[in-house]
PDB file of C-alpha atoms in Angstrom:
ATOM      1  CA  UNK A   8       4.257  28.722  -3.169  1.00 65.00           C
ATOM      2  CA  UNK A   9       2.395  25.647  -4.989  1.00 76.00           C
ATOM      3  CA  UNK A  10       0.438  23.089  -3.112  1.00 76.00           C
ATOM      4  CA  UNK A  11       2.892  20.610  -4.198  1.00 81.00           C
ATOM      5  CA  UNK A  12       5.867  22.465  -2.674  1.00 87.00           C
ATOM      6  CA  UNK A  13       3.865  22.519   0.778  1.00 90.00           C
ATOM      7  CA  UNK A  14       3.477  18.785   0.677  1.00 93.00           C
ATOM      8  CA  UNK A  15       6.990  18.193  -0.226  1.00 93.00           C
ATOM      9  CA  UNK A  16       7.867  20.211   2.940  1.00 94.00           C
ATOM     10  CA  UNK A  17       5.364  18.001   4.681  1.00 94.00           C
ATOM     11  CA  UNK A  18       7.263  14.981   3.677  1.00 95.00           C
ATOM     12  CA  UNK A  19      10.354  16.392   5.435  1.00 96.00           C
ATOM     13  CA  UNK A  20       8.601  17.636   8.586  1.00 96.00           C
ATOM     14  CA  UNK A  21      10.545  15.219  11.082  1.00 97.00           C
ATOM     15  CA  UNK A  22       8.874  16.679  14.189  1.00 97.00           C
ATOM     16  CA  UNK A  23       5.674  14.871  12.900  1.00 97.00           C
ATOM     17  CA  UNK A  24       7.664  11.559  13.717  1.00 98.00           C
ATOM     18  CA  UNK A  25       7.073  11.976  17.147  1.00 98.00           C
ATOM     19  CA  UNK A  26       3.263  11.421  16.666  1.00 98.00           C
ATOM     20  CA  UNK A  27       3.391   9.263  13.568  1.00 98.00           C
ATOM     21  CA  UNK A  28       5.797   6.604  14.858  1.00 97.00           C
ATOM     22  CA  UNK A  29       3.835   5.806  17.980  1.00 98.00           C
ATOM     23  CA  UNK A  30       0.645   5.855  16.127  1.00 98.00           C
ATOM     24  CA  UNK A  31       1.916   3.468  13.709  1.00 98.00           C
ATOM     25  CA  UNK A  32       3.060   1.180  16.402  1.00 97.00           C
ATOM     26  CA  UNK A  33      -0.358   1.462  18.201  1.00 97.00           C
ATOM     27  CA  UNK A  34      -2.236   0.491  14.830  1.00 97.00           C
ATOM     28  CA  UNK A  35       0.002  -2.583  14.316  1.00 96.00           C
ATOM     29  CA  UNK A  36      -0.625  -3.597  17.931  1.00 96.00           C
ATOM     30  CA  UNK A  37      -4.315  -3.003  18.066  1.00 97.00           C
ATOM     31  CA  UNK A  38      -5.485  -4.257  14.710  1.00 96.00           C
ATOM     32  CA  UNK A  39      -5.088  -7.911  14.894  1.00 95.00           C
ATOM     33  CA  UNK A  40      -5.072 -10.844  13.718  1.00 96.00           C
ATOM     34  CA  UNK A  41      -2.995 -10.955  10.659  1.00 96.00           C
ATOM     35  CA  UNK A  42      -5.917 -12.174   8.550  1.00 97.00           C
ATOM     36  CA  UNK A  43      -7.928  -9.077   9.371  1.00 97.00           C
ATOM     37  CA  UNK A  44      -5.004  -6.954   8.368  1.00 98.00           C
ATOM     38  CA  UNK A  45      -4.574  -8.722   5.137  1.00 98.00           C
ATOM     39  CA  UNK A  46      -8.340  -8.263   4.361  1.00 98.00           C
ATOM     40  CA  UNK A  47      -7.865  -4.432   5.309  1.00 98.00           C
ATOM     41  CA  UNK A  48      -4.850  -4.128   3.068  1.00 98.00           C
ATOM     42  CA  UNK A  49      -6.391  -5.786   0.173  1.00 98.00           C
ATOM     43  CA  UNK A  50      -4.567  -8.914  -0.366  1.00 97.00           C
ATOM     44  CA  UNK A  51      -7.540 -10.949  -1.384  1.00 97.00           C
ATOM     45  CA  UNK A  52      -8.294  -8.375  -4.270  1.00 97.00           C
ATOM     46  CA  UNK A  53      -4.743  -8.018  -5.327  1.00 96.00           C
ATOM     47  CA  UNK A  54      -4.546  -4.175  -4.778  1.00 96.00           C
ATOM     48  CA  UNK A  55      -5.013  -1.786  -1.764  1.00 97.00           C
ATOM     49  CA  UNK A  56      -8.624  -1.722  -0.391  1.00 97.00           C
ATOM     50  CA  UNK A  57      -8.562   1.866   0.925  1.00 97.00           C
ATOM     51  CA  UNK A  58      -8.796   3.832  -2.298  1.00 95.00           C
ATOM     52  CA  UNK A  59     -11.753   1.728  -3.213  1.00 96.00           C
ATOM     53  CA  UNK A  60     -13.435   1.944   0.275  1.00 97.00           C
ATOM     54  CA  UNK A  61     -12.993   5.757   0.431  1.00 97.00           C
ATOM     55  CA  UNK A  62     -15.261   6.169  -2.631  1.00 96.00           C
ATOM     56  CA  UNK A  63     -18.469   5.542  -0.646  1.00 97.00           C
ATOM     57  CA  UNK A  64     -18.256   8.182   1.854  1.00 97.00           C
ATOM     58  CA  UNK A  65     -16.802  10.612  -0.530  1.00 97.00           C
ATOM     59  CA  UNK A  66     -19.450  10.016  -2.928  1.00 97.00           C
ATOM     60  CA  UNK A  67     -22.289  10.109  -0.357  1.00 98.00           C
ATOM     61  CA  UNK A  68     -21.244  13.320   1.163  1.00 98.00           C
ATOM     62  CA  UNK A  69     -20.721  15.148  -2.146  1.00 97.00           C
ATOM     63  CA  UNK A  70     -24.136  13.930  -3.191  1.00 97.00           C
ATOM     64  CA  UNK A  71     -25.599  15.162   0.104  1.00 97.00           C
ATOM     65  CA  UNK A  72     -24.230  18.654  -0.398  1.00 95.00           C
ATOM     66  CA  UNK A  73     -25.872  18.786  -3.900  1.00 95.00           C
ATOM     67  CA  UNK A  74     -29.057  17.568  -2.417  1.00 96.00           C
ATOM     68  CA  UNK A  75     -29.116  20.216   0.181  1.00 95.00           C
ATOM     69  CA  UNK A  76     -29.636  22.767  -2.790  1.00 93.00           C
ATOM     70  CA  UNK A  77     -32.635  20.771  -3.879  1.00 95.00           C
ATOM     71  CA  UNK A  78     -35.971  21.920  -2.565  1.00 93.00           C
ATOM     72  CA  UNK A  79     -37.586  18.963  -0.909  1.00 92.00           C
ATOM     73  CA  UNK A  80     -34.718  16.657  -1.131  1.00 94.00           C
ATOM     74  CA  UNK A  81     -33.817  17.309   2.774  1.00 93.00           C
ATOM     75  CA  UNK A  82     -34.647  13.598   3.891  1.00 95.00           C
ATOM     76  CA  UNK A  83     -32.324  12.306   0.966  1.00 96.00           C
ATOM     77  CA  UNK A  84     -29.446  14.547   1.908  1.00 97.00           C
ATOM     78  CA  UNK A  85     -29.670  13.548   5.634  1.00 97.00           C
ATOM     79  CA  UNK A  86     -29.648   9.755   4.548  1.00 97.00           C
ATOM     80  CA  UNK A  87     -26.700  10.254   2.454  1.00 98.00           C
ATOM     81  CA  UNK A  88     -24.808  12.049   5.436  1.00 98.00           C
ATOM     82  CA  UNK A  89     -25.644   9.172   7.620  1.00 98.00           C
ATOM     83  CA  UNK A  90     -24.615   6.503   4.979  1.00 98.00           C
ATOM     84  CA  UNK A  91     -21.341   8.370   4.509  1.00 98.00           C
ATOM     85  CA  UNK A  92     -20.486   8.267   8.344  1.00 98.00           C
ATOM     86  CA  UNK A  93     -21.177   4.531   8.285  1.00 98.00           C
ATOM     87  CA  UNK A  94     -19.050   3.862   5.308  1.00 98.00           C
ATOM     88  CA  UNK A  95     -16.166   5.993   6.583  1.00 97.00           C
ATOM     89  CA  UNK A  96     -15.436   3.598   9.524  1.00 95.00           C
ATOM     90  CA  UNK A  97     -14.149   0.572   7.479  1.00 97.00           C
ATOM     91  CA  UNK A  98     -12.450   3.185   5.135  1.00 98.00           C
ATOM     92  CA  UNK A  99     -10.581   4.646   7.909  1.00 97.00           C
ATOM     93  CA  UNK A 100      -9.692   1.258   9.404  1.00 98.00           C
ATOM     94  CA  UNK A 101      -8.002   0.191   6.186  1.00 98.00           C
ATOM     95  CA  UNK A 102      -6.234   3.365   5.688  1.00 98.00           C
ATOM     96  CA  UNK A 103      -4.881   3.127   9.234  1.00 98.00           C
ATOM     97  CA  UNK A 104      -3.658  -0.395   8.565  1.00 98.00           C
ATOM     98  CA  UNK A 105      -1.721   0.820   5.392  1.00 98.00           C
ATOM     99  CA  UNK A 106      -0.522   3.844   7.411  1.00 98.00           C
ATOM    100  CA  UNK A 107       1.144   1.512   9.987  1.00 97.00           C
ATOM    101  CA  UNK A 108       3.298   0.117   7.351  1.00 97.00           C
ATOM    102  CA  UNK A 109       4.421   3.201   5.481  1.00 97.00           C
ATOM    103  CA  UNK A 110       7.997   4.590   5.491  1.00 96.00           C
ATOM    104  CA  UNK A 111       8.600   7.984   7.420  1.00 97.00           C
ATOM    105  CA  UNK A 112       7.842  10.384   4.368  1.00 97.00           C
ATOM    106  CA  UNK A 113       4.686   8.763   3.656  1.00 98.00           C
ATOM    107  CA  UNK A 114       3.733   8.473   7.184  1.00 98.00           C
ATOM    108  CA  UNK A 115       4.095  12.229   7.960  1.00 98.00           C
ATOM    109  CA  UNK A 116       1.862  12.963   5.065  1.00 98.00           C
ATOM    110  CA  UNK A 117      -0.482  10.107   5.981  1.00 98.00           C
ATOM    111  CA  UNK A 118      -0.711  11.497   9.707  1.00 98.00           C
ATOM    112  CA  UNK A 119      -2.101  14.958   8.269  1.00 98.00           C
ATOM    113  CA  UNK A 120      -4.258  13.186   5.815  1.00 98.00           C
ATOM    114  CA  UNK A 121      -5.791  11.067   8.689  1.00 97.00           C
ATOM    115  CA  UNK A 122      -6.319  14.353  10.688  1.00 97.00           C
ATOM    116  CA  UNK A 123      -7.964  16.088   7.697  1.00 97.00           C
ATOM    117  CA  UNK A 124     -10.215  13.128   7.210  1.00 97.00           C
ATOM    118  CA  UNK A 125     -11.102  12.851  10.863  1.00 97.00           C
ATOM    119  CA  UNK A 126     -12.024  16.443  11.038  1.00 98.00           C
ATOM    120  CA  UNK A 127     -14.319  15.957   7.997  1.00 98.00           C
ATOM    121  CA  UNK A 128     -15.900  12.875   9.740  1.00 98.00           C
ATOM    122  CA  UNK A 129     -16.450  14.943  12.751  1.00 98.00           C
ATOM    123  CA  UNK A 130     -17.948  17.719  10.840  1.00 98.00           C
ATOM    124  CA  UNK A 131     -20.481  15.448   8.948  1.00 98.00           C
ATOM    125  CA  UNK A 132     -21.542  13.797  12.394  1.00 98.00           C
ATOM    126  CA  UNK A 133     -22.085  17.280  13.761  1.00 98.00           C
ATOM    127  CA  UNK A 134     -23.911  18.194  10.745  1.00 98.00           C
ATOM    128  CA  UNK A 135     -26.285  14.930  11.082  1.00 98.00           C
ATOM    129  CA  UNK A 136     -27.005  15.985  14.768  1.00 98.00           C
ATOM    130  CA  UNK A 137     -27.923  19.588  13.583  1.00 98.00           C
ATOM    131  CA  UNK A 138     -30.204  18.247  11.000  1.00 97.00           C
ATOM    132  CA  UNK A 139     -31.907  15.767  13.381  1.00 96.00           C
ATOM    133  CA  UNK A 140     -32.354  18.938  15.858  1.00 96.00           C
ATOM    134  CA  UNK A 141     -34.127  20.849  13.130  1.00 94.00           C
ATOM    135  CA  UNK A 142     -31.059  23.216  12.721  1.00 96.00           C
ATOM    136  CA  UNK A 143     -30.816  22.469   8.764  1.00 95.00           C
ATOM    137  CA  UNK A 144     -29.093  25.624   7.953  1.00 95.00           C
ATOM    138  CA  UNK A 145     -26.152  24.823  10.391  1.00 97.00           C
ATOM    139  CA  UNK A 146     -26.157  21.190   9.198  1.00 97.00           C
ATOM    140  CA  UNK A 147     -25.591  22.488   5.507  1.00 96.00           C
ATOM    141  CA  UNK A 148     -22.791  24.797   6.662  1.00 97.00           C
ATOM    142  CA  UNK A 149     -21.124  21.940   8.588  1.00 98.00           C
ATOM    143  CA  UNK A 150     -21.454  19.657   5.563  1.00 97.00           C
ATOM    144  CA  UNK A 151     -19.668  22.327   3.293  1.00 97.00           C
ATOM    145  CA  UNK A 152     -17.010  22.616   5.725  1.00 97.00           C
ATOM    146  CA  UNK A 153     -16.702  18.915   5.814  1.00 97.00           C
ATOM    147  CA  UNK A 154     -16.266  18.954   1.822  1.00 97.00           C
ATOM    148  CA  UNK A 155     -13.587  21.374   2.268  1.00 97.00           C
ATOM    149  CA  UNK A 156     -11.462  19.288   4.657  1.00 97.00           C
ATOM    150  CA  UNK A 157     -12.185  16.149   2.785  1.00 97.00           C
ATOM    151  CA  UNK A 158     -10.772  17.560  -0.287  1.00 96.00           C
ATOM    152  CA  UNK A 159      -7.550  18.492   1.637  1.00 96.00           C
ATOM    153  CA  UNK A 160      -7.395  14.810   2.640  1.00 97.00           C
ATOM    154  CA  UNK A 161      -8.121  13.664  -0.834  1.00 96.00           C
ATOM    155  CA  UNK A 162      -5.147  15.809  -2.113  1.00 96.00           C
ATOM    156  CA  UNK A 163      -2.748  14.267   0.476  1.00 97.00           C
ATOM    157  CA  UNK A 164      -3.976  10.831  -0.140  1.00 97.00           C
ATOM    158  CA  UNK A 165      -3.404  11.302  -3.831  1.00 95.00           C
ATOM    159  CA  UNK A 166      -0.017  12.542  -3.119  1.00 96.00           C
ATOM    160  CA  UNK A 167       0.700   9.155  -1.231  1.00 97.00           C
ATOM    161  CA  UNK A 168      -0.716   6.994  -3.622  1.00 95.00           C
ATOM    162  CA  UNK A 169       0.885   8.398  -6.937  1.00 94.00           C
ATOM    163  CA  UNK A 170       3.773  10.659  -5.909  1.00 95.00           C
ATOM    164  CA  UNK A 171       5.058   8.618  -3.100  1.00 96.00           C
ATOM    165  CA  UNK A 172       3.885   5.228  -4.697  1.00 95.00           C
ATOM    166  CA  UNK A 173       2.128   4.084  -1.619  1.00 94.00           C
ATOM    167  CA  UNK A 174       0.379   0.946  -2.387  1.00 92.00           C
ATOM    168  CA  UNK A 175       1.605   0.748  -5.848  1.00 95.00           C
ATOM    169  CA  UNK A 176       3.113  -2.512  -7.332  1.00 97.00           C
ATOM    170  CA  UNK A 177       6.990  -1.937  -7.101  1.00 97.00           C
ATOM    171  CA  UNK A 178       7.658  -4.873  -9.486  1.00 97.00           C
ATOM    172  CA  UNK A 179       5.239  -3.905 -12.376  1.00 96.00           C
ATOM    173  CA  UNK A 180       8.411  -3.024 -14.356  1.00 96.00           C
ATOM    174  CA  UNK A 181      10.109  -6.276 -13.965  1.00 97.00           C
ATOM    175  CA  UNK A 182       8.697  -8.035 -17.159  1.00 96.00           C
ATOM    176  CA  UNK A 183       9.427  -4.998 -19.328  1.00 96.00           C
ATOM    177  CA  UNK A 184      13.150  -5.045 -18.157  1.00 96.00           C
ATOM    178  CA  UNK A 185      13.777  -8.567 -18.726  1.00 96.00           C
ATOM    179  CA  UNK A 186      14.707 -10.040 -22.182  1.00 95.00           C
ATOM    180  CA  UNK A 187      12.558 -12.973 -23.215  1.00 96.00           C
ATOM    181  CA  UNK A 188      13.968 -16.470 -23.176  1.00 96.00           C
ATOM    182  CA  UNK A 189      16.663 -17.879 -20.771  1.00 97.00           C
ATOM    183  CA  UNK A 190      18.913 -15.598 -19.084  1.00 96.00           C
ATOM    184  CA  UNK A 191      22.217 -16.454 -17.129  1.00 96.00           C
ATOM    185  CA  UNK A 192      22.079 -15.988 -13.453  1.00 97.00           C
ATOM    186  CA  UNK A 193      25.091 -17.323 -11.899  1.00 96.00           C
ATOM    187  CA  UNK A 194      27.153 -20.607 -11.545  1.00 96.00           C
ATOM    188  CA  UNK A 195      25.410 -23.205  -9.381  1.00 95.00           C
ATOM    189  CA  UNK A 196      28.540 -23.587  -7.343  1.00 93.00           C
ATOM    190  CA  UNK A 197      28.332 -19.909  -6.361  1.00 94.00           C
ATOM    191  CA  UNK A 198      25.274 -20.466  -4.439  1.00 96.00           C
ATOM    192  CA  UNK A 199      25.252 -21.819  -0.705  1.00 95.00           C
ATOM    193  CA  UNK A 200      22.583 -24.185   0.080  1.00 93.00           C
ATOM    194  CA  UNK A 201      19.755 -22.521   2.085  1.00 93.00           C
ATOM    195  CA  UNK A 202      21.384 -19.162   1.673  1.00 95.00           C
ATOM    196  CA  UNK A 203      19.397 -16.413  -0.112  1.00 97.00           C
ATOM    197  CA  UNK A 204      21.502 -14.186  -2.244  1.00 97.00           C
ATOM    198  CA  UNK A 205      20.865 -11.240  -4.644  1.00 98.00           C
ATOM    199  CA  UNK A 206      22.025 -11.828  -8.243  1.00 98.00           C
ATOM    200  CA  UNK A 207      21.021  -9.961 -11.481  1.00 97.00           C
ATOM    201  CA  UNK A 208      19.183 -10.986 -14.536  1.00 97.00           C
ATOM    202  CA  UNK A 209      19.833  -8.437 -17.179  1.00 95.00           C
ATOM    203  CA  UNK A 210      19.483  -5.092 -15.079  1.00 94.00           C
ATOM    204  CA  UNK A 211      17.007  -6.644 -12.735  1.00 97.00           C
ATOM    205  CA  UNK A 212      18.120  -7.775  -9.127  1.00 98.00           C
ATOM    206  CA  UNK A 213      16.728 -11.154  -8.354  1.00 98.00           C
ATOM    207  CA  UNK A 214      16.293 -13.197  -5.119  1.00 98.00           C
ATOM    208  CA  UNK A 215      18.097 -16.588  -5.643  1.00 98.00           C
ATOM    209  CA  UNK A 216      17.725 -19.379  -3.056  1.00 98.00           C
ATOM    210  CA  UNK A 217      19.416 -22.754  -3.506  1.00 96.00           C
ATOM    211  CA  UNK A 218      17.898 -25.850  -1.749  1.00 94.00           C
ATOM    212  CA  UNK A 219      19.938 -28.961  -2.775  1.00 88.00           C
ATOM    213  CA  UNK A 220      19.799 -29.039  -6.577  1.00 85.00           C
ATOM    214  CA  UNK A 221      16.609 -26.900  -6.696  1.00 93.00           C
ATOM    215  CA  UNK A 222      16.980 -23.175  -7.194  1.00 97.00           C
ATOM    216  CA  UNK A 223      14.166 -20.414  -6.724  1.00 97.00           C
ATOM    217  CA  UNK A 224      14.416 -17.168  -8.632  1.00 98.00           C
ATOM    218  CA  UNK A 225      12.176 -14.236  -8.132  1.00 98.00           C
ATOM    219  CA  UNK A 226      12.323 -10.589  -8.288  1.00 98.00           C
ATOM    220  CA  UNK A 227      14.352  -9.288  -5.239  1.00 98.00           C
ATOM    221  CA  UNK A 228      12.795  -5.829  -4.571  1.00 98.00           C
ATOM    222  CA  UNK A 229       9.459  -6.235  -2.697  1.00 98.00           C
ATOM    223  CA  UNK A 230       6.354  -5.257  -4.367  1.00 98.00           C
ATOM    224  CA  UNK A 231       5.176  -3.303  -1.471  1.00 98.00           C
ATOM    225  CA  UNK A 232       8.021  -0.738  -0.883  1.00 96.00           C
ATOM    226  CA  UNK A 233      10.991  -2.194  -2.786  1.00 97.00           C
ATOM    227  CA  UNK A 234      12.764  -3.790   0.191  1.00 97.00           C
ATOM    228  CA  UNK A 235      15.532  -6.107  -0.710  1.00 98.00           C
ATOM    229  CA  UNK A 236      13.935  -9.620  -0.160  1.00 98.00           C
ATOM    230  CA  UNK A 237      17.400 -11.535  -0.014  1.00 98.00           C
ATOM    231  CA  UNK A 238      17.861  -9.845   3.398  1.00 98.00           C
ATOM    232  CA  UNK A 239      14.593 -11.361   4.728  1.00 98.00           C
ATOM    233  CA  UNK A 240      13.953 -14.690   6.545  1.00 97.00           C
ATOM    234  CA  UNK A 241      13.197 -17.794   4.695  1.00 97.00           C
ATOM    235  CA  UNK A 242      10.383 -19.789   6.320  1.00 96.00           C
ATOM    236  CA  UNK A 243       8.618 -23.083   5.749  1.00 94.00           C
ATOM    237  CA  UNK A 244       9.430 -25.953   3.652  1.00 91.00           C
ATOM    238  CA  UNK A 245       8.460 -27.709   0.287  1.00 90.00           C
ATOM    239  CA  UNK A 246       5.746 -25.919  -1.784  1.00 91.00           C
ATOM    240  CA  UNK A 247       5.076 -23.631   1.256  1.00 95.00           C
ATOM    241  CA  UNK A 248       8.438 -22.199   1.548  1.00 96.00           C
ATOM    242  CA  UNK A 249       8.202 -18.386   1.826  1.00 98.00           C
ATOM    243  CA  UNK A 250      10.474 -15.388   2.261  1.00 98.00           C
ATOM    244  CA  UNK A 251       9.577 -12.778   4.663  1.00 98.00           C
ATOM    245  CA  UNK A 252      10.136  -8.981   3.832  1.00 98.00           C
ATOM    246  CA  UNK A 253      12.835  -7.587   6.037  1.00 98.00           C
ATOM    247  CA  UNK A 254      10.968  -4.078   6.303  1.00 97.00           C
ATOM    248  CA  UNK A 255       7.348  -4.619   6.769  1.00 96.00           C
ATOM    249  CA  UNK A 256       6.800  -8.496   6.961  1.00 97.00           C
ATOM    250  CA  UNK A 257       5.092  -9.084   3.660  1.00 98.00           C
ATOM    251  CA  UNK A 258       5.297 -12.871   2.925  1.00 98.00           C
ATOM    252  CA  UNK A 259       5.602 -14.401  -0.479  1.00 98.00           C
ATOM    253  CA  UNK A 260       5.513 -18.058  -1.412  1.00 98.00           C
ATOM    254  CA  UNK A 261       8.757 -18.836  -3.440  1.00 97.00           C
ATOM    255  CA  UNK A 262       6.970 -21.518  -5.615  1.00 96.00           C
ATOM    256  CA  UNK A 263       4.719 -18.797  -7.513  1.00 97.00           C
ATOM    257  CA  UNK A 264       5.418 -15.550  -5.694  1.00 98.00           C
ATOM    258  CA  UNK A 265       1.970 -15.277  -4.305  1.00 98.00           C
ATOM    259  CA  UNK A 266       1.206 -12.978  -1.250  1.00 98.00           C
ATOM    260  CA  UNK A 267       0.675 -15.236   1.772  1.00 98.00           C
ATOM    261  CA  UNK A 268       0.599 -11.963   4.018  1.00 98.00           C
ATOM    262  CA  UNK A 269       0.505  -8.322   3.587  1.00 97.00           C
ATOM    263  CA  UNK A 270       1.009  -5.478   3.547  1.00 98.00           C
ATOM    264  CA  UNK A 271       1.930  -6.299  -0.004  1.00 98.00           C
ATOM    265  CA  UNK A 272      -0.877  -6.919  -2.199  1.00 98.00           C
ATOM    266  CA  UNK A 273       0.857  -7.596  -5.703  1.00 97.00           C
ATOM    267  CA  UNK A 274       2.769 -10.950  -6.060  1.00 98.00           C
ATOM    268  CA  UNK A 275       6.558 -10.994  -6.879  1.00 98.00           C
ATOM    269  CA  UNK A 276       7.442 -12.026 -10.248  1.00 98.00           C
ATOM    270  CA  UNK A 277       8.719 -15.680 -10.229  1.00 98.00           C
ATOM    271  CA  UNK A 278      11.396 -16.981 -12.897  1.00 98.00           C
ATOM    272  CA  UNK A 279      11.292 -20.343 -14.278  1.00 97.00           C
ATOM    273  CA  UNK A 280      14.721 -21.856 -13.539  1.00 97.00           C
ATOM    274  CA  UNK A 281      16.817 -24.550 -15.182  1.00 96.00           C
ATOM    275  CA  UNK A 282      20.524 -25.635 -14.784  1.00 94.00           C
ATOM    276  CA  UNK A 283      22.556 -25.903 -17.963  1.00 93.00           C
ATOM    277  CA  UNK A 284      25.808 -27.573 -17.029  1.00 91.00           C
ATOM    278  CA  UNK A 285      27.040 -25.501 -14.059  1.00 92.00           C
ATOM    279  CA  UNK A 286      25.127 -22.529 -15.055  1.00 95.00           C
ATOM    280  CA  UNK A 287      21.686 -21.375 -13.506  1.00 97.00           C
ATOM    281  CA  UNK A 288      19.531 -19.886 -16.118  1.00 97.00           C
ATOM    282  CA  UNK A 289      16.250 -18.242 -15.496  1.00 97.00           C
ATOM    283  CA  UNK A 290      13.307 -17.147 -17.672  1.00 97.00           C
ATOM    284  CA  UNK A 291      10.348 -14.881 -16.892  1.00 97.00           C
ATOM    285  CA  UNK A 292       7.012 -15.693 -18.483  1.00 93.00           C
ATOM    286  CA  UNK A 293       5.610 -12.582 -20.095  1.00 90.00           C
ATOM    287  CA  UNK A 294       8.978 -10.711 -20.346  1.00 91.00           C
ATOM    288  CA  UNK A 295       9.021  -8.239 -23.049  1.00 87.00           C
ATOM    289  CA  UNK A 296      12.451  -6.928 -22.599  1.00 81.00           C
TER     290      UNK A 296
END
């Protein structure tokens, strides 16, 4: 059996939900306020922060394992082990916040990913203690074991990121599926005032909200995990009017699609709107069809 087959089985391991679901709820409750969660998700930089933050402990620990084989480089190896431990803490926190907003299949893999990385952290901490106590050979062996469990965690993390599209922008394809120029949306009279609905522009589902004679149109599938935004709550007014994702609470400003609150990090594509006679038409800047 291939490793991929084992991970696919892990995705479907429903007994893990008994641990994963309470863990997700605990993280969501403990890691507050929302501004901190947004930073840990990566909202300010426009993509998830966790994959970037994990590079530091991984690089430090791999480098320490190499220096362990270089005569006279013991102190440098010890410093790198300690630096990796320190850097692992913010990396783990950002990963935990992402985990708290994953769907069940992702969360099952994410739980084992977290356990594997926690074991790695414990092994490197034990390695540092052994080194400080003069048991350098034990410290080196513990570090190698830590690299092994870290590799397992890396494989699982890669599966979440790339195979399960955790953290990916789920609206990246929208400009490539919409034809350039003005496209019909629907008759204006089909729209109830203040009632978000789902319509189609070409073959792309869009969120449409009429407010008086003004109509907002943006991609309907949430950039986080493709939730239908037209089922979400509309909040605020004027230029600060927003839609809140019904699944995980990502909040997007209708005027420009900007992420006000995560877990989404990528903005929603926003269409320019005009009313020609009785017909609402929309155009997406940058559309290539």
